[in-house]
Coordinates of C-alpha atoms in Angstrom, one line a residue:
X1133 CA 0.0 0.0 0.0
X1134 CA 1.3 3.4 -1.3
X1135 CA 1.7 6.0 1.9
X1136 CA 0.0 8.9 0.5
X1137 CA 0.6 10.6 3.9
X1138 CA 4.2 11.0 2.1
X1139 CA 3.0 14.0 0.9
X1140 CA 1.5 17.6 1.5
X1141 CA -0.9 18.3 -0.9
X1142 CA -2.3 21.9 -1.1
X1143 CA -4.4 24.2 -3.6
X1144 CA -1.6 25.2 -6.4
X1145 CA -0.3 29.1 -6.9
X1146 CA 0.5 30.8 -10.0
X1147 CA 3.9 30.4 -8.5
X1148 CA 3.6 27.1 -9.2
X1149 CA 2.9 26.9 -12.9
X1150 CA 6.6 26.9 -14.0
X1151 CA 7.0 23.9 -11.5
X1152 CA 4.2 21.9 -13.1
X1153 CA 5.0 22.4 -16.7
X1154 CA 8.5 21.7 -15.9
X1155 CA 7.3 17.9 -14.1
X1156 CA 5.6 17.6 -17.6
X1157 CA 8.4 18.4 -20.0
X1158 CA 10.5 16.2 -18.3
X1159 CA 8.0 13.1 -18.5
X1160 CA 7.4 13.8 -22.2
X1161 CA 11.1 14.2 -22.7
X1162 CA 12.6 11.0 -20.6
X1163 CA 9.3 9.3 -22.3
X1164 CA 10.2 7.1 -24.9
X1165 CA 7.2 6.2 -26.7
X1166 CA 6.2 9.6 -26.2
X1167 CA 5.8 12.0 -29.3
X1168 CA 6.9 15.6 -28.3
X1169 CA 3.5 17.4 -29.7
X1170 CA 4.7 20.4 -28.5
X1171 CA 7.3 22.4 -27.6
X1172 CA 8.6 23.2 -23.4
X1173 CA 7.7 26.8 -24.1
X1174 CA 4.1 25.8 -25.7
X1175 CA 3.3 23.2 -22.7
X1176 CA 4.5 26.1 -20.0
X1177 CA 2.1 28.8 -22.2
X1178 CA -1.0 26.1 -22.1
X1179 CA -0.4 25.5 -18.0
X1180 CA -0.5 29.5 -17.6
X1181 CA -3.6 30.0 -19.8
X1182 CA -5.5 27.1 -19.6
X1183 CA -5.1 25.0 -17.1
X1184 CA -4.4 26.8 -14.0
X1185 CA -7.0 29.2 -14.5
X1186 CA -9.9 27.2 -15.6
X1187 CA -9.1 23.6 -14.0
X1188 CA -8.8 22.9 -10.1
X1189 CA -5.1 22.0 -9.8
X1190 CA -3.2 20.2 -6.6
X1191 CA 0.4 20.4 -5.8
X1192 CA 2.2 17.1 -4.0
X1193 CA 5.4 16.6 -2.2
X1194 CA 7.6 17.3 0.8
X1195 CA 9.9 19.9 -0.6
X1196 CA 8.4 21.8 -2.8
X1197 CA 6.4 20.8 -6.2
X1198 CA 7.2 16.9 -6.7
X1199 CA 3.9 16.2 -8.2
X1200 CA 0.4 17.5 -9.5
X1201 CA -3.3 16.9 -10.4
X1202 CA -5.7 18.9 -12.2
X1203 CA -9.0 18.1 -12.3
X1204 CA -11.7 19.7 -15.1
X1205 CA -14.8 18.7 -12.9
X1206 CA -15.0 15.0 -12.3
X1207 CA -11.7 14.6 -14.6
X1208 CA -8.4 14.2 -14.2
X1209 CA -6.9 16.0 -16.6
X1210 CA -3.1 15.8 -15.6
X1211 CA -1.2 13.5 -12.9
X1212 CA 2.5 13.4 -13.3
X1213 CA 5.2 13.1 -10.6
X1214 CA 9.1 14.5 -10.9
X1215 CA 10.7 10.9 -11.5
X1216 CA 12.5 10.9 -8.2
X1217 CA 9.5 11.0 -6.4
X1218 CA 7.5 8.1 -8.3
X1219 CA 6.0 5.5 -6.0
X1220 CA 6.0 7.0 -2.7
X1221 CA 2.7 8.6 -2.3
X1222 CA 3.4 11.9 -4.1
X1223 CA 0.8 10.8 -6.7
X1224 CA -1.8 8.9 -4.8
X1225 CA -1.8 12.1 -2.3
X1226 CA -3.3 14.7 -4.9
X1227 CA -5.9 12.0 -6.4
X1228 CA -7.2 10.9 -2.7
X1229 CA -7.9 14.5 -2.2
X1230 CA -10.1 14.4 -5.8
X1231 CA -11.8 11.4 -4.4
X1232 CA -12.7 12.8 -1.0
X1233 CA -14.1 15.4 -2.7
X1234 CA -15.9 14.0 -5.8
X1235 CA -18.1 10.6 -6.4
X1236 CA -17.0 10.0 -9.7
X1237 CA -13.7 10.4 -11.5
X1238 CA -12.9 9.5 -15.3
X1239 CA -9.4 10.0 -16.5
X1240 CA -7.6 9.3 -20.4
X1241 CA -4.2 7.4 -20.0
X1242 CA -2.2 5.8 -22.8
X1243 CA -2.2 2.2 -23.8
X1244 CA 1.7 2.1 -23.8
X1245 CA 1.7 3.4 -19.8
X1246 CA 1.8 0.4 -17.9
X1247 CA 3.2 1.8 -15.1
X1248 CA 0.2 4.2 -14.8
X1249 CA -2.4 1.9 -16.1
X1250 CA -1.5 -0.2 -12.7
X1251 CA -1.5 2.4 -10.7
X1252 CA -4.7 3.3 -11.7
X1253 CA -6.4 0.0 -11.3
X1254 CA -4.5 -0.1 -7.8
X1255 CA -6.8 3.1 -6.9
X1256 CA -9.6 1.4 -8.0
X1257 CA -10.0 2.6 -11.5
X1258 CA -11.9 0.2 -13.9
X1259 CA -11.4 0.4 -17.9
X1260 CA -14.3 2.0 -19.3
X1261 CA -13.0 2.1 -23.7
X1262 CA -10.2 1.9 -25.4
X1263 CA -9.7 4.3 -28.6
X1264 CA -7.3 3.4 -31.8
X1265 CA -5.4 6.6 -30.9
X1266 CA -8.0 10.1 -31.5
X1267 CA -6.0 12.3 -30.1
X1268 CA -3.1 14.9 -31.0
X1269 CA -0.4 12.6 -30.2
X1270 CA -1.8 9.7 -32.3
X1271 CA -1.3 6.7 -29.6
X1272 CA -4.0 4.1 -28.4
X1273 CA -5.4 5.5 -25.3
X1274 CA -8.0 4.0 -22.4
X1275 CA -10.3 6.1 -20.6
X1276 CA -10.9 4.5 -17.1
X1277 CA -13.6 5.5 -14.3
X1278 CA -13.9 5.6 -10.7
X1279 CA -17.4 5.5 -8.6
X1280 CA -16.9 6.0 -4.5
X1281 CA -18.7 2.8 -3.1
X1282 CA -22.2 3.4 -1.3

């Protein structure tokens, strides 16, 4: 069982943003199967007009930004973790929070992602479809679902 108490998770900052995008790049970068879409400077523009001011968005970790969430309603739009940090809690910590506070969750995750595809099923996460690969990056994709019990 993952300790999610490994991690403080708190509402993110603007001041964040940089942190976040940066936990991104790096994933897409050290990412093998992973088709850079587009560029560092495009992801860190989208973080700082999209998705931190329309999307609920949690910061993890025990010095400083080790991991995030964001969360469009009931879905999880983004969950990545600096790769140091992967394992111990630092992602299970922002989605608890998104569970305690919704009944439902849906999240997208790519076919080739094993290691987040278990993860997922770990936190109770069933598979809901799989596509052929619809989106900008062209890869097979499986959108999963959560339900709180009772």
């Amino acid at each position: 069982m993952i300790d999610t108490a490994t991690a403080d998770v708190r509402r993110a900052e603007p001041a964040d943003i940089l942190d976040c995008a940066a936990i991104k790049n790096a994933w897409i970068d050290a990412t093998e199967w992973m088709p850079r879409v587009h560029s560092a400077e495009d992801v860190t523009r989208y973080y700082r007009e999209t998705v931190f001011p329309s999307r609920e968005v949690f910061v993890a970790g025990t010095a400083g930004v080790e991991g995030y969430l964001a969360l469009d309603g009931e879905e999880v739009t983004a969950l990545f973790v600096a790769e140091a940090r992967r394992g111990g809690g630092v992602g299970a910590a922002p989605l608890a929070r998104a569970k305690a506070a919704r009944g439902r969750l849906e999240l997208w995750t790519f076919v080739a992602n094993e290691r987040a595809r278990r993860f997922y099923a770990r936190e109770g996460f069933v598979e809901l479809r799989q596509t052929k690969g619809e989106n900008e990056e062209g890869l097979p994709d499986v959108l999963r679902g959560w339900e709180r019990d009772g």
